[in-house]
CSV table of C-alpha atoms in Angstrom, one decimal:
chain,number,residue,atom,x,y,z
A,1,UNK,CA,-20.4,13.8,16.7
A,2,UNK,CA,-16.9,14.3,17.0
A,3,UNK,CA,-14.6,12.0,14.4
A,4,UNK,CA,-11.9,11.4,17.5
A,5,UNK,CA,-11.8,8.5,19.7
A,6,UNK,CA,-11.3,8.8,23.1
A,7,UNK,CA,-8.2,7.5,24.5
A,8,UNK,CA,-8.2,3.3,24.1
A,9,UNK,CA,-5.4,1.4,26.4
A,10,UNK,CA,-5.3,-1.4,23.7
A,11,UNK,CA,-4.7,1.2,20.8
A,12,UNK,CA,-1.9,2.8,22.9
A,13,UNK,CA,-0.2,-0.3,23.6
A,14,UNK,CA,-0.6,-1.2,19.3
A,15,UNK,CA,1.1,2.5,18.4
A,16,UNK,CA,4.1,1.7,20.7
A,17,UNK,CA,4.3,-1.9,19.7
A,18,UNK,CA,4.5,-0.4,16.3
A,19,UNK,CA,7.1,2.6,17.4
A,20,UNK,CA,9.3,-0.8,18.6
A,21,UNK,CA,9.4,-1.9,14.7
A,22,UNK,CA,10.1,0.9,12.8
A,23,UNK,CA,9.7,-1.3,9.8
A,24,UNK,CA,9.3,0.7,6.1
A,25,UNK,CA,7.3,-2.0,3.9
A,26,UNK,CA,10.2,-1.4,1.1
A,27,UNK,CA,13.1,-2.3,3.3
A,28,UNK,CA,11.0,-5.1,4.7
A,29,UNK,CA,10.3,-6.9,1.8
A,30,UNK,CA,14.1,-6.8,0.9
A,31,UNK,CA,14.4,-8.5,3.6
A,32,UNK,CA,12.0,-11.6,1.6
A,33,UNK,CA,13.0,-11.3,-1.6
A,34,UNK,CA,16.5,-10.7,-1.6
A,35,UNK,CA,18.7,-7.6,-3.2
A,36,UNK,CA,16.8,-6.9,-5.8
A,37,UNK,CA,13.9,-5.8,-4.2
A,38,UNK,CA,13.9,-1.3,-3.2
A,39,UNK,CA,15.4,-0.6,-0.2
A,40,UNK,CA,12.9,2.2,1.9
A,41,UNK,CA,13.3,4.9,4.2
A,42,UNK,CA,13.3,3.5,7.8
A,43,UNK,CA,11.1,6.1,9.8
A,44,UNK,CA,10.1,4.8,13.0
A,45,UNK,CA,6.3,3.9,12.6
A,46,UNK,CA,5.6,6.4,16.0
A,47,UNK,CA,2.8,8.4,16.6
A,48,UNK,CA,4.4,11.8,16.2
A,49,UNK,CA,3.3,14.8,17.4
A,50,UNK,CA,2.3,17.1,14.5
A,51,UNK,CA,-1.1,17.2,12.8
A,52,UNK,CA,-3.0,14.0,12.2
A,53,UNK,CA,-1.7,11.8,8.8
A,54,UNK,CA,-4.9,10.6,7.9
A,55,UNK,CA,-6.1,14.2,6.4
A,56,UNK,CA,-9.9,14.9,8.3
A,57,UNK,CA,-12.9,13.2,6.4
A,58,UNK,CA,-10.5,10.9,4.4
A,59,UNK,CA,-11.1,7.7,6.6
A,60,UNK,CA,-13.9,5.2,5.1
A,61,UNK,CA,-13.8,0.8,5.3
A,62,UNK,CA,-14.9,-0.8,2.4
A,63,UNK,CA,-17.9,-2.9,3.9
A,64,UNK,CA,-16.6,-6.3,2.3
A,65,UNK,CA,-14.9,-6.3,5.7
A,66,UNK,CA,-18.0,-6.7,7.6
A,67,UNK,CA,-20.2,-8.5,5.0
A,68,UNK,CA,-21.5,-10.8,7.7
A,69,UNK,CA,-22.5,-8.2,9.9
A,70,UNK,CA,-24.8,-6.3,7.0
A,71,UNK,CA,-26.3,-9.4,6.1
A,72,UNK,CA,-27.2,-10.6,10.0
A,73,UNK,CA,-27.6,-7.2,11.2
A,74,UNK,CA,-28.3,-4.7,8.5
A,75,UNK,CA,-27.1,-1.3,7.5
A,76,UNK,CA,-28.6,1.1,10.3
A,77,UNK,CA,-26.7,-1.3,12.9
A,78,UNK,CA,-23.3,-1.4,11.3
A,79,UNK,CA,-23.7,2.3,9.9
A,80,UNK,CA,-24.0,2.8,13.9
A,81,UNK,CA,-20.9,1.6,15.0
A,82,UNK,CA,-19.0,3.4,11.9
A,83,UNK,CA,-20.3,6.7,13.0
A,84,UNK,CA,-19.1,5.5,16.9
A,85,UNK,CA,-15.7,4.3,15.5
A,86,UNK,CA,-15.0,7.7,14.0
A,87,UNK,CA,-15.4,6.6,10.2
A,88,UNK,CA,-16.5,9.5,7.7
A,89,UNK,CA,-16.8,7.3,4.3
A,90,UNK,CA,-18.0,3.9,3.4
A,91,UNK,CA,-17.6,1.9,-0.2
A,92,UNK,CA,-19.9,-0.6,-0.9
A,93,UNK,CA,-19.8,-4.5,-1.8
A,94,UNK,CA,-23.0,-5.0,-3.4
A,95,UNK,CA,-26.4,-3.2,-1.3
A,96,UNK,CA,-28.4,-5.9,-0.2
A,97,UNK,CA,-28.5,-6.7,3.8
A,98,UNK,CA,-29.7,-10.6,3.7
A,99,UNK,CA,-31.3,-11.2,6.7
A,100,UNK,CA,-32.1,-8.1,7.4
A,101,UNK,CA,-34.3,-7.4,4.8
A,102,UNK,CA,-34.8,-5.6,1.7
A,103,UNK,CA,-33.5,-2.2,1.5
A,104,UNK,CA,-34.2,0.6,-1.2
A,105,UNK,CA,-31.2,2.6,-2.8
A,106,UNK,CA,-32.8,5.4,-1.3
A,107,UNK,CA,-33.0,4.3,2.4
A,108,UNK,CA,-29.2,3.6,1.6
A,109,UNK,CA,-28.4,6.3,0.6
A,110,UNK,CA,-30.7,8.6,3.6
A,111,UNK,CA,-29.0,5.9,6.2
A,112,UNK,CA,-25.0,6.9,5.4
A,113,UNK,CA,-25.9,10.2,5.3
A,114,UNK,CA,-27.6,10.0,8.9
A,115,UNK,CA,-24.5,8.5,10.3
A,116,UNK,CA,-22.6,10.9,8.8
A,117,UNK,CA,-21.2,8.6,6.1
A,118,UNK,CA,-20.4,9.1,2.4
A,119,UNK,CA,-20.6,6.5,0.2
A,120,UNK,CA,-17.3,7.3,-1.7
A,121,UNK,CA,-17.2,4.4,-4.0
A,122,UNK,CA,-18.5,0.5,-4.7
A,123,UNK,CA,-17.3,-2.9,-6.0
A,124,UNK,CA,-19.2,-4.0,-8.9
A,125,UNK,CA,-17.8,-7.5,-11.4
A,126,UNK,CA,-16.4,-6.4,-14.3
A,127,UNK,CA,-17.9,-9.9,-16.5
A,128,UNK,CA,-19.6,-12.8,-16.2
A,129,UNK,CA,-19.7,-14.2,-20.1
A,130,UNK,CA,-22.3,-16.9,-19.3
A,131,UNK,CA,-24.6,-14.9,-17.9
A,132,UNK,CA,-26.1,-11.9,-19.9
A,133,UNK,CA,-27.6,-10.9,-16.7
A,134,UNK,CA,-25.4,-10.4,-14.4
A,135,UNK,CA,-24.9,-7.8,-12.3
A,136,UNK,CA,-21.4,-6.3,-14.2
A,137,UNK,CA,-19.8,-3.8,-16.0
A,138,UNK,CA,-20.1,-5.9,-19.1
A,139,UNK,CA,-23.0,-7.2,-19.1
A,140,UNK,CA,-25.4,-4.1,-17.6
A,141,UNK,CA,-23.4,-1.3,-17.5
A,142,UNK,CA,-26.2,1.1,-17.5
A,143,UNK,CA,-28.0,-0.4,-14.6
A,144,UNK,CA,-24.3,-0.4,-12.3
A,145,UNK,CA,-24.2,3.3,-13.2
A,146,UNK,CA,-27.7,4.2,-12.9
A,147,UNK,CA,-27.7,2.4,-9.2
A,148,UNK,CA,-24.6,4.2,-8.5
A,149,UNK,CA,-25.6,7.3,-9.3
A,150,UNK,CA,-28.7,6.6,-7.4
A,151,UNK,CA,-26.5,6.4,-4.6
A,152,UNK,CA,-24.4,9.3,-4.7
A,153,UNK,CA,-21.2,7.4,-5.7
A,154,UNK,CA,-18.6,9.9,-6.9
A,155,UNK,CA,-16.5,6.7,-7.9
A,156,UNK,CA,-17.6,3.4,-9.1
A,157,UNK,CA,-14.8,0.4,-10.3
A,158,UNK,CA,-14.1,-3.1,-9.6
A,159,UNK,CA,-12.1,-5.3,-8.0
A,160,UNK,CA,-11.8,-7.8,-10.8
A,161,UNK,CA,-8.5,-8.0,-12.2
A,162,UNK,CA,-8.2,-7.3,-16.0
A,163,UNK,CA,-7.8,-10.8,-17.0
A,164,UNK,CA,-11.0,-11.6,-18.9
A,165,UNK,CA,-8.8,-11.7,-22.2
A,166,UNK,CA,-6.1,-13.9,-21.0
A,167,UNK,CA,-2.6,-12.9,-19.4
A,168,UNK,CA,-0.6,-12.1,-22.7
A,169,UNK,CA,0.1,-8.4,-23.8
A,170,UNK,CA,-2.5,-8.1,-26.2
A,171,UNK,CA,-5.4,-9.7,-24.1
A,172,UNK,CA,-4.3,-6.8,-21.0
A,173,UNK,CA,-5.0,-4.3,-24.3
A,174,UNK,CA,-8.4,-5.7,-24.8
A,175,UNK,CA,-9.7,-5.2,-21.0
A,176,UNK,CA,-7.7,-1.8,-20.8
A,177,UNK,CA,-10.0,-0.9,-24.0
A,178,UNK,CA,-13.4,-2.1,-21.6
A,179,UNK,CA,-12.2,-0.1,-19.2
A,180,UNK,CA,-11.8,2.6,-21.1
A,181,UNK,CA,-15.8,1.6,-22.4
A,182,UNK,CA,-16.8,2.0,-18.8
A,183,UNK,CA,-14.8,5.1,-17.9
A,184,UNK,CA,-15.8,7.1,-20.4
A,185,UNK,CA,-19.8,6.0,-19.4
A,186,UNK,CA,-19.3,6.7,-16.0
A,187,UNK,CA,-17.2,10.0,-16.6
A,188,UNK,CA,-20.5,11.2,-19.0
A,189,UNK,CA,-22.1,10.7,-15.7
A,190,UNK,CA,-20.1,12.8,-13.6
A,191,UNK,CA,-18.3,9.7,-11.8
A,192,UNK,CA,-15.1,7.8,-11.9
A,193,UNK,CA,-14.4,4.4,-12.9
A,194,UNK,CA,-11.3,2.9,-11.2
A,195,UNK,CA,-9.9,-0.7,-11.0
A,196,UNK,CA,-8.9,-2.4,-7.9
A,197,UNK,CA,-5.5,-4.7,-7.7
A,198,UNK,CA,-4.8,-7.7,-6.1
A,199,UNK,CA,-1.5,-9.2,-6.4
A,200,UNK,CA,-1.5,-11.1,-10.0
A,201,UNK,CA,-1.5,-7.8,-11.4
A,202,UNK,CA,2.0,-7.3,-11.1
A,203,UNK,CA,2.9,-10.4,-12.6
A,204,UNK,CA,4.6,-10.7,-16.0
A,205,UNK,CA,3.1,-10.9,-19.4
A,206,UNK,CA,3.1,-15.0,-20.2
A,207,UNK,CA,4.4,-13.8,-24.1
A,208,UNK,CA,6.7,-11.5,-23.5
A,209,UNK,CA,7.8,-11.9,-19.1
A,210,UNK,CA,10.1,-8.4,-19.5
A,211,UNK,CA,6.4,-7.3,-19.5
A,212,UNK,CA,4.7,-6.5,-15.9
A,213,UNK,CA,0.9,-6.4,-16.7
A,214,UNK,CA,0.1,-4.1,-14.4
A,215,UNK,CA,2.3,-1.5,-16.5
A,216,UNK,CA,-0.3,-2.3,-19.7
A,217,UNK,CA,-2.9,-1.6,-17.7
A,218,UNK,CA,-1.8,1.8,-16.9
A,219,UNK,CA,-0.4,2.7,-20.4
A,220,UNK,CA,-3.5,1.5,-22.2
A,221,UNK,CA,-6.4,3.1,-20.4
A,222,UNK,CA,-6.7,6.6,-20.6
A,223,UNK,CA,-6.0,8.0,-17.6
A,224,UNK,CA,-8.9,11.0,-17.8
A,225,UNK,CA,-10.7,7.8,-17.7
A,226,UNK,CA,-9.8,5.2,-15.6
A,227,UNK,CA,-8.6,5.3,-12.1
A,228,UNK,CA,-6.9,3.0,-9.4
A,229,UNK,CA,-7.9,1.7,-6.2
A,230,UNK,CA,-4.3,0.7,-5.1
A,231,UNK,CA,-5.1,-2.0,-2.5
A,232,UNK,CA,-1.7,-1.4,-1.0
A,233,UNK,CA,-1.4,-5.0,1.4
A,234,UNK,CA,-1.8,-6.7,-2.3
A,235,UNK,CA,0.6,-4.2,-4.1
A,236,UNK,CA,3.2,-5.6,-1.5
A,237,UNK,CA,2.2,-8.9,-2.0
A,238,UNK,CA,3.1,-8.0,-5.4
A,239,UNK,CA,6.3,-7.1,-4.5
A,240,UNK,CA,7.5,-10.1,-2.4
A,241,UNK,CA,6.3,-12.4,-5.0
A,242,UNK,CA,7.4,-10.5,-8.5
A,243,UNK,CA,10.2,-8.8,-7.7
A,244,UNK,CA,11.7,-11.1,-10.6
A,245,UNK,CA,11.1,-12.2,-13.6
A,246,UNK,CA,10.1,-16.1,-14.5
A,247,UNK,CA,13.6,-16.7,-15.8
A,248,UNK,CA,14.9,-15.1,-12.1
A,249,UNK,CA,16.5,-12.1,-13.6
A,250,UNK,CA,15.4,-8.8,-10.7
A,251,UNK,CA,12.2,-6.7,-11.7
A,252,UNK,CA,12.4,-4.8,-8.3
A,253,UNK,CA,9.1,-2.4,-8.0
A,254,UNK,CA,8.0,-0.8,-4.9
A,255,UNK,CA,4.8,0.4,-5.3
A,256,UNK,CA,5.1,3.5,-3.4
A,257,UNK,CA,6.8,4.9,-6.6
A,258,UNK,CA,3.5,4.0,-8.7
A,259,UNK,CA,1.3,6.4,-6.6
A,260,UNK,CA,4.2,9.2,-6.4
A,261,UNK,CA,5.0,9.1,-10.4
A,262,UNK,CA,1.0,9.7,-11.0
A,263,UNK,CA,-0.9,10.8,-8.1
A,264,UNK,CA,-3.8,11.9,-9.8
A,265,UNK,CA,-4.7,8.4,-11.1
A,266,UNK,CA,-5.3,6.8,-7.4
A,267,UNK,CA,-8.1,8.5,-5.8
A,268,UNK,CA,-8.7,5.5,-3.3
A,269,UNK,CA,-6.7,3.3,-1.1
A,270,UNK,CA,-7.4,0.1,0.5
A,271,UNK,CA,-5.5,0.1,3.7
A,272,UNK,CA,-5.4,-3.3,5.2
A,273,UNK,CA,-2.0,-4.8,6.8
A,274,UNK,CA,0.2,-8.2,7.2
A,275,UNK,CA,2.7,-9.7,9.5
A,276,UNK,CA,5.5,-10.9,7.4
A,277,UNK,CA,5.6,-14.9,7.1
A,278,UNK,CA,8.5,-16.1,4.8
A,279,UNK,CA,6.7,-19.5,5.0
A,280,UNK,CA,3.6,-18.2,3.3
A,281,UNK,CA,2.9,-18.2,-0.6
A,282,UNK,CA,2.7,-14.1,-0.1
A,283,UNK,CA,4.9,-13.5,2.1
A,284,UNK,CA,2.4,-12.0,5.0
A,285,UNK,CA,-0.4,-12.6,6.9
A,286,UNK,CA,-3.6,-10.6,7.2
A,287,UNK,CA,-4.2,-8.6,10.4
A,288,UNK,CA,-5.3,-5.5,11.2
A,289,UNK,CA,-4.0,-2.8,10.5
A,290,UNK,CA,-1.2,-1.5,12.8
A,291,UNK,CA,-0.6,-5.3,14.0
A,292,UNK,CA,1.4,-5.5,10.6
A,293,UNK,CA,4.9,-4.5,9.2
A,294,UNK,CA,3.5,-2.4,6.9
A,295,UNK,CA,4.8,1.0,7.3
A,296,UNK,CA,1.8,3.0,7.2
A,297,UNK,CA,3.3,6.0,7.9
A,298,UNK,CA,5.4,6.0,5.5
A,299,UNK,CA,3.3,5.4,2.8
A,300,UNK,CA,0.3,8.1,3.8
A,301,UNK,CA,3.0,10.2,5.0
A,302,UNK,CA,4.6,10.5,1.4
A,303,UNK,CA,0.7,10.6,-0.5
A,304,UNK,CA,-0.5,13.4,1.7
A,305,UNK,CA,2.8,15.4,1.2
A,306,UNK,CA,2.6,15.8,-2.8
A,307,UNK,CA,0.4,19.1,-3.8
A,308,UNK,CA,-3.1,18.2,-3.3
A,309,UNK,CA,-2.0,15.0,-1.4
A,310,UNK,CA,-4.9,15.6,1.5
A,311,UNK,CA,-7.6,16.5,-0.4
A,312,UNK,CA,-7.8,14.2,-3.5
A,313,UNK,CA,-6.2,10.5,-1.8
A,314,UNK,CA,-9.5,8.4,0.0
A,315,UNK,CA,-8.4,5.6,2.6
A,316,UNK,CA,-10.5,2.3,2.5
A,317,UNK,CA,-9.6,0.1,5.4
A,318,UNK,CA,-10.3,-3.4,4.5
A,319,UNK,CA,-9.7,-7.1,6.1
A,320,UNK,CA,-10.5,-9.7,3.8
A,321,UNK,CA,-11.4,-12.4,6.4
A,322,UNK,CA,-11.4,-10.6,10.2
A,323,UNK,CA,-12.4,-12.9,13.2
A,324,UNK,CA,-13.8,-10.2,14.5
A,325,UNK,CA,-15.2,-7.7,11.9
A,326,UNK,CA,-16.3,-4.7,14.4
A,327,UNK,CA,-13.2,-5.3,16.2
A,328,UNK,CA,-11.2,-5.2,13.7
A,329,UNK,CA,-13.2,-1.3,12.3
A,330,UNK,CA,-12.7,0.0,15.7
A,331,UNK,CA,-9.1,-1.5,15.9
A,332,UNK,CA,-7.7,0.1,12.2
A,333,UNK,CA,-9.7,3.1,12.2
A,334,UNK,CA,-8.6,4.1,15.9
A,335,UNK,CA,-5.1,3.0,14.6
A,336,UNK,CA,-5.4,5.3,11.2
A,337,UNK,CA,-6.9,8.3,13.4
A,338,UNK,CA,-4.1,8.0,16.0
A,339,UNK,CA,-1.0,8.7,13.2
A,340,UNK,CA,0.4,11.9,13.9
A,341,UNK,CA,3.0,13.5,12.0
A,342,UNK,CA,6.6,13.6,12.9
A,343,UNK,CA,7.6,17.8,13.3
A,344,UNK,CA,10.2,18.7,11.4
C-alpha cells in the first residue's frame, strides 16, 4: 500500500501551528537554562516544499508506545493500523501480547512482514543481579540474541542506562566494558548492539563532576561495537537540566553536535516531543510529536544532510505515556511524513 497519508485537516492545522513557532530546540533551551546553554539555527519549523525529510522506509515507533494496545488487542491489530498509518519499521518492547494470547517468534516475525513492517531493533534489560534468570543482557545473553536473531533484528540494545556499577568514572568503565561483552556477541552474529539514553546520562561523574558520563560511555566502548539509540526528547532534557556543572560553573552541550561529530555510531533515533514547562523538573512536557518545541526539522534536516545521512539514520517515534496510543501513531507519523525540505 502506499506509505503516504492522504490529506488530514488536523495534521494541516499541526504543521502551520508549528510554521507559527519557528522554534530550534538549541535556541529554545537557552531560553531555560540561561547563557550557557548553545544557541541554534532558527529555521522556521514549515513544511517546505522540496523532497520529504524523513528519507522513504526510515519511519518505525518503538511499540512501548502502544504497549496497552498489544497486550488487549494483539500484534495483527496494531500491526494493522501501522501499515494504515504509513509506518515501514517497528522496534520491539518485549514479544508477548497479554491478553491476546501466546505468540511464536515466528508468527512475529511472518506478521510485520505481512504489514509490510521491519522489525529494526528491540529493548531488552541490560541486569537484574538478583535474578540469574532474567530476561537480560547479563544474565542470558545468548537467549536475547538467539530470540533476536530469530526475529530478524538487524539491531538489538537497551534502554537501561549504564549505571549498574555506580555513577563514578570508573563504575561508567565497567558497564562500557559489558557493553562492549554484548557488542562484540551480537556483532559475531551479524547484529548491532546499541544503548538507549534517557536524561541522567548526561549528568556529571559524582568523583570527578568536570566529568559528563555520557562522554565515558562513548570513549570507553568500542565504537565497531556499540551503538546509540539517541532518544533525542531525553537528550534535551539533558540539556535543560546539565547544562552546568554541580558547583554551577556552564557545561553547555547540545546534542545535535553528538550525532554530527560521529554519525556512524547512532543508527536509531527515538523521536518523541515536549512543550516547554519552566515549572517542570525537565523542563517539557511530553506530547506528540509536532505539538512540541522541538525543532524537528532542524535536527533530521542536519542527520540526513551528512554523506550517507538517509540511508544509515532509523527514526523510532515514541510517547512514553500517550492518552491516546493510536492517536498519538497516526498523529507523529503523519506529522514525520508531512516534513518537506526547504529548496535552496
Amino acid at each position: 500500500m502506499s506509505r503516504t497519508p492522504g490529506t488530514d485537516p488536523e495534521l494541516a492545522h499541526r504543521l502551520g501551528r508549528r510554521g507559527l513557532l519557528g522554534v530550534a530546540a538549541g535556541a529554545a533551551a537557552t531560553a531555560l537554562v540561561g547563557a550557557a546553554a548553545p544557541t541554534a539555527s532558527a529555521a522556521p519549523a514549515t513544511t517546505g516544499r522540496g523532497r520529504r525529510l524523513l528519507p522513504p522506509g526510515r519511519l518505525g515507533i518503538q511499540l512501548y508506545t502502544l504497549r496497552d494496545k498489544v497486550s488487549t488487542l494483539g500484534f495483527a491489530k496494531v500491526f494493522a493500523e501501522l501499515e494504515a498509518y504509513g509506518y515501514d519499521e517497528v522496534e520491539y518492547a518485549g514479544y508477548g501480547q497479554g491478553a491476546a494470547g501466546p505468540i511464536t517468534l515466528a508468527r512475529l516475525r511472518r506478521l510485520a512482514r505481512d504489514h509490510g513492517l521491519r522489525g529494526i531493533g528491540s529493548h531488552v534489560g541490560y541486569y537484574d543481579d538478583g535474578d540469574p534468570g532474567a530476561y537480560t543482557f547479563a544474565q542470558n545473553l545468548t537467549k536475547v540474541l538467539d530470540d533476536a536473531q530469530e526475529l530478524g533484528l538487524p539491531h538489538i540494545g537497551t534502554a537501561s542506562g549504564p549505571f549498574r556499577y555506580g555513577t563514578t568514572v570508573d563504575a561508567w568503565k565497567r558497564a562500557a566494558h559489558d557493553f562492549n561483552t554484548y557488542g562484540a556477541a551480537a556483532k559475531a552474529r551479524g547484529m548491532k548492539f546499541y544503548q538507549h539514553n534517557h536524561a541522567e546520562e548526561f549528568s556529571f561523574a559524582t568523583d570527578d563532576p568536570k566529568v559528563r558520563l555520557y562522554d565515558v560511555l562513548l570513549t570507553e566502548t568500542d565504537p565497531e561495537l556499540v551503538h546509540l539509540e539517541m532518544d533525542i526528547y531525553w537528550a534535551y532534557v539533558g540539556q535543560y537540566r546539565f547544562s552546568r556543572r554541580p558547583d554551577g560553573t556552564p557545561a553547555p552541550f547540545d546534542p545535535l553536535d553528538y550525532v554530527l561529530r560521529r554519525p556512524e555510531r547512532y543508527p536509531l533515533f527515538h523521536v518523541k516531543d515536549g512543550e516547554h514547562d519552566s515549572a517542570a523538573r525537565d523542563g517539557y512536557r511530553m506530547v506528540d510529536v509536532g505539538d512540541g518545541d522541538i525543532d524537528y526539522r532542524r535536527f533530521i534536516g542536519a542527520v540526513t544532510r551528512i554523506p550517507n545521512g538517509r540511508r544509515d539514520h532509523h527514526w523510532q517515534v515514541e510517547h512514553d505515556s500517550p492518552a491516546d496510543s493510536f492517536s498519538t501513531a497516526r498523529r507523529s507519523g503523519g506529522y514525520l511524513i508531512g516534513l518537506r525540505e526547504e529548496r535552496r
